[in-house]
XYZ file of C-alpha atoms in Angstrom:
452
model
C -57.326 35.760 -44.413
C -55.218 32.850 -45.530
C -52.159 34.481 -43.914
C -54.056 34.973 -40.676
C -55.110 31.324 -40.659
C -51.529 30.259 -41.212
C -50.361 32.416 -38.334
C -53.081 31.036 -36.061
C -52.194 27.464 -37.000
C -48.531 28.149 -36.309
C -49.344 29.597 -32.891
C -51.471 26.566 -32.017
C -48.641 24.232 -33.049
C -46.126 26.101 -30.922
C -48.403 26.059 -27.879
C -49.120 22.370 -28.408
C -45.404 21.689 -28.641
C -44.758 23.381 -25.325
C -47.663 21.487 -23.761
C -46.334 18.118 -24.881
C -42.829 19.058 -23.771
C -44.006 19.810 -20.225
C -45.358 16.268 -19.837
C -42.140 14.440 -20.736
C -39.975 14.136 -17.634
C -36.888 12.766 -19.406
C -36.644 15.958 -21.448
C -36.613 18.290 -18.433
C -32.979 19.359 -18.512
C -33.092 22.081 -15.883
C -33.035 22.076 -12.109
C -36.374 23.793 -11.381
C -37.451 25.869 -8.420
C -41.018 24.930 -9.325
C -42.441 21.762 -10.849
C -44.428 21.082 -13.969
C -48.215 20.747 -13.586
C -48.298 16.960 -13.918
C -45.420 16.376 -11.541
C -46.724 18.936 -9.063
C -50.179 17.354 -9.165
C -48.745 13.880 -8.550
C -46.832 15.061 -5.490
C -49.883 16.935 -4.163
C -52.020 13.808 -4.428
C -49.411 11.696 -2.622
C -48.989 14.260 0.171
C -52.780 14.500 0.546
C -53.000 10.720 0.940
C -50.237 10.863 3.531
C -52.066 13.625 5.405
C -55.395 11.777 5.474
C -53.823 8.450 6.421
C -54.391 6.579 3.168
C -50.614 6.246 2.725
C -48.179 5.870 5.609
C -44.951 7.865 5.331
C -42.184 5.645 6.690
C -38.550 6.334 7.447
C -35.883 4.786 5.266
C -34.933 2.523 8.173
C -38.543 1.301 8.431
C -38.715 0.610 4.702
C -35.463 -1.354 4.837
C -37.038 -3.719 7.355
C -38.914 -5.221 4.373
C -35.611 -6.353 2.861
C -34.902 -10.084 2.675
C -31.399 -10.979 1.548
C -31.193 -12.815 -1.801
C -34.835 -12.007 -2.561
C -36.758 -9.341 -4.443
C -39.798 -8.535 -2.322
C -42.779 -6.698 -3.739
C -44.150 -3.989 -1.451
C -47.904 -4.428 -1.099
C -48.608 -1.912 1.666
C -49.754 1.660 1.160
C -46.456 3.233 2.200
C -44.134 5.967 0.970
C -40.684 7.190 1.928
C -38.932 10.541 1.827
C -35.218 11.147 1.330
C -32.595 13.478 -0.044
C -30.578 12.571 -3.128
C -26.943 11.985 -2.144
C -25.401 10.939 -5.464
C -25.185 12.588 -8.874
C -24.733 11.159 -12.352
C -23.703 14.535 -13.796
C -20.133 13.320 -14.369
C -21.208 9.864 -15.566
C -19.904 8.076 -12.474
C -23.402 6.738 -11.695
C -25.750 5.277 -14.311
C -29.528 4.937 -14.107
C -29.433 5.017 -10.325
C -29.152 7.345 -7.374
C -29.006 7.070 -3.594
C -31.195 8.846 -1.077
C -30.389 9.435 2.592
C -32.773 10.228 5.423
C -31.414 13.667 6.318
C -29.290 16.400 4.741
C -27.158 16.358 7.905
C -26.104 13.452 10.120
C -27.876 10.795 8.017
C -28.461 7.379 9.539
C -29.998 5.339 6.720
C -30.032 5.205 2.915
C -31.649 3.508 -0.062
C -30.523 2.945 -3.623
C -33.049 3.723 -6.369
C -32.741 2.212 -9.846
C -34.675 3.651 -12.770
C -34.657 3.520 -16.543
C -33.632 7.141 -16.924
C -30.300 8.730 -17.779
C -29.045 12.131 -16.634
C -31.158 11.856 -13.514
C -29.332 14.838 -12.020
C -31.494 17.078 -14.214
C -34.544 16.000 -12.246
C -33.227 14.387 -9.080
C -30.237 16.575 -8.358
C -28.027 16.175 -5.289
C -29.835 17.402 -2.188
C -33.285 17.208 -3.831
C -36.072 16.136 -1.501
C -37.699 13.064 -3.050
C -40.836 11.085 -2.202
C -41.302 7.506 -3.393
C -44.726 5.859 -3.430
C -43.659 2.282 -2.755
C -46.723 0.119 -3.280
C -46.100 -2.165 -6.260
C -42.345 -1.571 -6.316
C -39.678 -4.074 -5.247
C -37.043 -3.991 -2.527
C -33.933 -6.143 -2.841
C -30.510 -6.017 -4.482
C -29.503 -5.257 -8.061
C -26.724 -7.830 -7.715
C -28.091 -10.499 -5.413
C -25.982 -10.870 -2.296
C -24.229 -7.486 -2.406
C -26.285 -6.126 0.541
C -26.912 -2.773 -1.166
C -30.628 -2.389 -0.402
C -32.410 -1.083 -3.478
C -35.837 0.045 -4.653
C -36.779 -0.878 -8.222
C -39.791 -1.450 -10.416
C -39.392 -5.043 -11.612
C -37.402 -8.161 -10.720
C -35.443 -10.817 -12.553
C -37.145 -14.181 -12.099
C -33.859 -16.012 -12.755
C -31.707 -14.605 -9.939
C -34.103 -12.340 -8.015
C -32.209 -9.169 -8.899
C -34.230 -5.976 -8.557
C -34.590 -4.223 -11.920
C -35.048 -0.564 -12.745
C -38.336 1.295 -12.576
C -39.592 1.639 -16.123
C -40.216 4.988 -17.768
C -43.933 4.327 -17.335
C -43.597 3.560 -13.620
C -41.491 6.604 -12.720
C -44.295 9.249 -12.958
C -46.538 7.174 -10.660
C -43.955 6.434 -7.975
C -41.122 8.948 -7.927
C -41.732 12.580 -6.997
C -39.416 15.491 -6.261
C -40.460 18.442 -4.161
C -39.314 21.995 -4.814
C -36.838 21.668 -1.932
C -33.133 21.176 -2.554
C -31.015 21.006 0.592
C -27.276 21.507 0.906
C -25.920 18.160 2.058
C -23.380 18.253 4.863
C -21.080 15.245 4.379
C -20.708 12.865 7.291
C -17.067 13.070 8.382
C -15.231 9.769 8.763
C -11.725 8.421 9.075
C -10.958 5.427 6.858
C -11.081 3.047 9.818
C -14.606 4.225 10.720
C -16.234 3.246 7.406
C -18.773 0.414 7.668
C -21.596 -1.011 5.558
C -23.959 1.257 7.485
C -22.527 4.150 5.443
C -23.427 2.686 2.028
C -25.234 5.352 0.001
C -24.277 8.234 2.291
C -22.528 11.394 1.215
C -19.415 11.308 3.404
C -16.138 13.160 3.765
C -13.013 11.070 4.344
C -10.638 12.981 6.601
C -6.847 13.216 6.657
C -6.196 11.143 3.542
C -3.946 11.221 0.508
C -3.246 9.277 -2.664
C -0.024 7.231 -2.724
C 2.868 9.155 -4.221
C 3.274 6.344 -6.742
C 0.130 7.620 -8.480
C 1.784 10.957 -9.334
C 0.955 11.874 -12.929
C -1.708 9.159 -13.224
C -5.370 9.896 -14.151
C -8.336 8.910 -12.009
C -9.126 6.126 -14.486
C -6.582 3.498 -15.482
C -6.813 3.578 -19.298
C -6.385 -0.208 -19.423
C -9.585 -0.857 -17.433
C -12.849 -1.721 -19.176
C -15.592 -0.761 -16.708
C -14.570 0.205 -13.180
C -11.194 1.564 -12.164
C -9.758 1.510 -8.655
C -7.224 3.840 -7.046
C -5.943 3.393 -3.472
C -6.383 5.991 -0.731
C -4.210 5.990 2.380
C -4.877 7.438 5.813
C -2.565 9.945 7.452
C -3.988 9.239 10.921
C -3.637 5.446 11.097
C -2.586 2.496 8.942
C -5.902 2.222 7.089
C -6.293 2.107 3.329
C -9.408 2.383 1.173
C -10.403 2.321 -2.485
C -11.687 5.074 -4.757
C -13.654 3.368 -7.536
C -14.739 5.210 -10.667
C -16.537 4.299 -13.856
C -14.407 4.264 -16.980
C -17.238 6.295 -18.556
C -16.834 9.144 -16.062
C -16.153 12.528 -17.647
C -13.182 13.062 -15.306
C -11.384 9.914 -16.469
C -8.394 11.830 -17.872
C -7.974 14.277 -14.976
C -4.720 13.734 -13.100
C -4.980 12.552 -9.498
C -3.767 15.213 -7.027
C -0.755 13.760 -5.211
C 0.855 16.999 -4.054
C -0.814 17.041 -0.639
C -3.193 15.467 1.835
C -6.746 16.497 2.657
C -10.291 15.209 2.250
C -12.302 13.197 -0.261
C -16.106 13.498 -0.323
C -18.312 11.009 -2.121
C -20.694 8.076 -1.781
C -19.784 4.879 0.073
C -20.725 1.949 -2.141
C -19.866 -1.673 -2.896
C -17.844 -3.165 -5.724
C -19.926 -4.897 -8.388
C -19.351 -8.322 -6.823
C -20.339 -6.948 -3.415
C -17.115 -8.006 -1.721
C -15.558 -4.658 -0.843
C -16.563 -1.183 0.256
C -15.425 1.697 -1.968
C -16.073 5.399 -2.377
C -17.517 6.875 -5.598
C -17.073 10.528 -6.509
C -19.902 12.806 -7.536
C -17.282 15.207 -8.921
C -13.550 15.767 -8.621
C -14.264 19.113 -6.941
C -14.974 16.974 -3.888
C -11.297 16.000 -3.707
C -9.474 18.697 -1.725
C -5.768 18.136 -1.086
C -4.716 21.361 0.640
C -2.359 20.074 3.350
C 1.217 18.847 3.404
C 1.683 15.192 2.500
C 2.110 12.731 5.345
C 4.611 10.414 3.705
C 6.142 8.386 6.518
C 9.527 8.934 8.092
C 9.536 5.184 8.563
C 7.371 2.383 7.218
C 7.668 -1.381 7.550
C 5.412 -3.900 5.830
C 7.723 -6.849 6.585
C 8.056 -7.928 2.975
C 11.845 -8.338 3.406
C 11.828 -10.437 6.591
C 12.532 -7.373 8.840
C 16.285 -7.703 8.328
C 16.956 -4.188 9.698
C 15.090 -4.886 12.950
C 16.419 -6.439 16.141
C 14.640 -9.646 17.109
C 15.947 -10.437 20.598
C 14.948 -13.570 22.495
C 15.371 -13.093 26.248
C 13.732 -16.387 27.243
C 12.516 -19.439 25.344
C 13.299 -21.177 22.088
C 10.517 -19.579 20.055
C 11.350 -16.363 18.155
C 9.767 -13.666 15.983
C 9.321 -14.931 12.421
C 7.938 -13.763 9.093
C 4.720 -15.312 7.782
C 2.478 -14.823 4.762
C -0.716 -13.794 6.573
C -0.120 -10.039 6.724
C -2.456 -7.209 5.836
C -1.680 -7.768 3.024
C 1.409 -9.809 2.127
C 3.843 -10.719 4.881
C 3.976 -9.729 8.537
C 6.002 -10.381 11.685
C 4.559 -13.105 13.924
C 5.332 -14.585 17.328
C 3.907 -17.583 19.162
C 5.094 -19.309 22.319
C 3.290 -22.499 21.402
C 5.322 -25.471 20.200
C 3.723 -28.841 21.027
C 2.422 -27.091 24.108
C 2.674 -23.693 25.750
C 6.220 -22.472 26.393
C 7.590 -19.637 28.515
C 8.981 -16.886 26.298
C 10.062 -13.249 26.313
C 10.835 -11.934 22.842
C 11.363 -8.366 21.656
C 11.026 -7.035 18.117
C 12.675 -3.598 17.837
C 12.756 -1.122 14.956
C 15.985 0.292 13.628
C 16.717 3.875 14.647
C 14.081 6.243 13.226
C 15.532 9.729 12.717
C 13.317 12.447 14.222
C 16.004 15.148 14.328
C 14.415 17.290 11.594
C 10.760 17.251 12.632
C 8.716 19.033 15.279
C 6.398 16.136 16.059
C 5.633 12.565 14.995
C 2.956 9.891 15.300
C 3.184 6.105 15.261
C 0.624 3.689 13.815
C 0.656 -0.075 13.312
C -1.688 -3.033 13.022
C -1.928 -6.235 15.045
C -3.834 -9.495 14.767
C -4.162 -12.043 17.578
C -5.440 -15.537 18.260
C -5.433 -17.907 21.238
C -5.351 -16.941 24.894
C -2.251 -15.407 26.454
C -0.532 -12.272 27.633
C -1.319 -9.057 25.778
C 1.385 -7.822 23.431
C 3.196 -4.803 24.911
C 4.639 -1.836 23.011
C 7.461 0.442 24.174
C 9.534 3.362 22.896
C 12.905 4.838 23.760
C 15.651 7.041 22.327
C 18.796 5.372 23.710
C 18.694 1.707 22.699
C 21.818 0.174 21.185
C 20.713 -2.084 18.298
C 21.498 -5.761 18.816
C 21.790 -5.588 22.582
C 19.531 -7.104 25.227
C 16.613 -4.634 25.572
C 16.213 -5.496 29.259
C 19.579 -3.834 29.903
C 19.862 -1.399 26.973
C 17.473 1.497 26.510
C 15.196 3.493 28.791
C 11.895 2.058 27.626
C 8.568 3.798 28.147
C 5.264 1.922 27.613
C 3.035 3.037 24.738
C -0.746 3.038 25.075
C -2.135 1.485 21.881
C -5.141 -0.511 20.727
C -4.041 -4.141 20.414
C -5.979 -6.913 18.683
C -8.032 -9.188 20.928
C -10.814 -11.715 20.680
C -9.036 -14.752 19.235
C -10.186 -13.982 15.702
C -7.094 -12.955 13.683
C -8.851 -9.621 13.168
C -6.458 -6.905 12.032
C -6.751 -3.986 14.417
C -5.490 -0.419 14.012
C -3.360 0.831 16.874
C -4.734 4.339 16.680
C -2.531 7.396 16.227
C 0.146 7.458 18.926
C 2.115 10.613 19.714
C 5.849 9.863 19.868
C 6.954 13.509 19.801
C 8.962 13.060 22.997
C 11.617 11.476 20.786
C 11.880 14.556 18.529
C 15.458 15.781 18.139
C 17.006 12.330 18.148
C 16.380 8.708 17.230
C 13.213 6.796 18.032
C 13.115 3.060 18.726
C 9.812 1.175 18.952
C 9.647 -2.287 20.509
C 7.008 -5.009 20.517
C 7.415 -7.226 23.580
C 5.848 -10.678 23.496
C 5.549 -12.897 26.562
C 4.014 -16.317 27.120
C 3.860 -18.860 29.924
C 3.486 -22.592 30.238
C -0.197 -21.926 30.897
C -1.039 -19.695 27.921
C 0.682 -18.689 24.693
C -1.116 -16.349 22.318
C -0.074 -15.793 18.729
C 0.447 -12.174 17.622
C 1.043 -10.719 14.180
C 2.331 -7.188 13.535
C 2.167 -5.290 10.233
C 2.231 -1.844 8.625
C 4.357 -0.039 11.210
C 4.530 3.618 10.275
C 5.961 6.821 11.777
C 4.778 10.086 10.235
C 5.846 13.674 10.922
C 3.139 15.932 12.307
């Protein structure tokens, strides 16, 4: 009898243990196809309230309309929002936060969610459909002024930062459904990235890491918290930043520099909110399966373009180097000198050898201010360096995107096919003109020719 009682007591203890375990969300370390009773019941109640009109289900874009910059605003309306988790903390590159986007494919809006819970991927895995009951929560920024719109549970009275949902708030506000969707990354070139993409799972196309990073790990071992590695575009002159936490599990993995390809991840902001970056969910999302696009020719004008031909046809003003490039130095030309002056000035590359390639593309960047004639761009194969370009060379005009708007805004030219020069030498010329009526200022930087 005593033995039977002991066995019965043991069985009761085991059952009780399992019962308690099922109620503790932080200890759920699996990705379920079904939910625990408490969690399932909470979601059912929320969905019932949505169905009967007690709670309004809003889009992420509608919820974001409650955001007031520099403030943490408490949500007092009976509203909820649905989204799909786009980020994952499985590798340690995110901490006590995740992003949701409004659709598994072609997303248009996102929110950041902060919560006092680690290893959130066990419960809110990438692609998981999530509902948030918003009444009583706060919308704002975790670092005031960074413009990353965030949902949290508390706020800091000192600087109005939104703080994480507490462990006690999470069960009442944050619900996952049984649905996990496969996210299709939004495909972007580097020049297409904007703040509208913050929080989205995206795929950066036609990119590579600089060859100077060969043999280097994703994380600079001298960094304390966040580590940045540059990414360069193979389709234009754009660059971007991959930022990773020094606590990420992939910190010692070597960056793949043996090819070009795609990088998928989450667009985010640096801690200070100044710059856009991309954060990885996992290094499997870095696929470098194409041939590198290292340029046949590149000029950043750091050495005063000594190998170029700067030829002044008319006027006393000439192409010069200045310190306002993108970044560093650039080539600049202005026909203004105590008034507008008539000028015609050419800036011509040295011969670029295309004899061993089957195709090539040209990219560059320009910045402009003040009214005047639009900068013209030409190419040829028969120029004699140093001579007057109006009499030497059979020049063909190039269609390119040139900076405009009097704002000094650096503008990508777009990818320009110069394959007609294949088999010989390519010369590229920037032709500046001004009149006594108008003299714009143009800056040119990051001229690059890449084999196809």
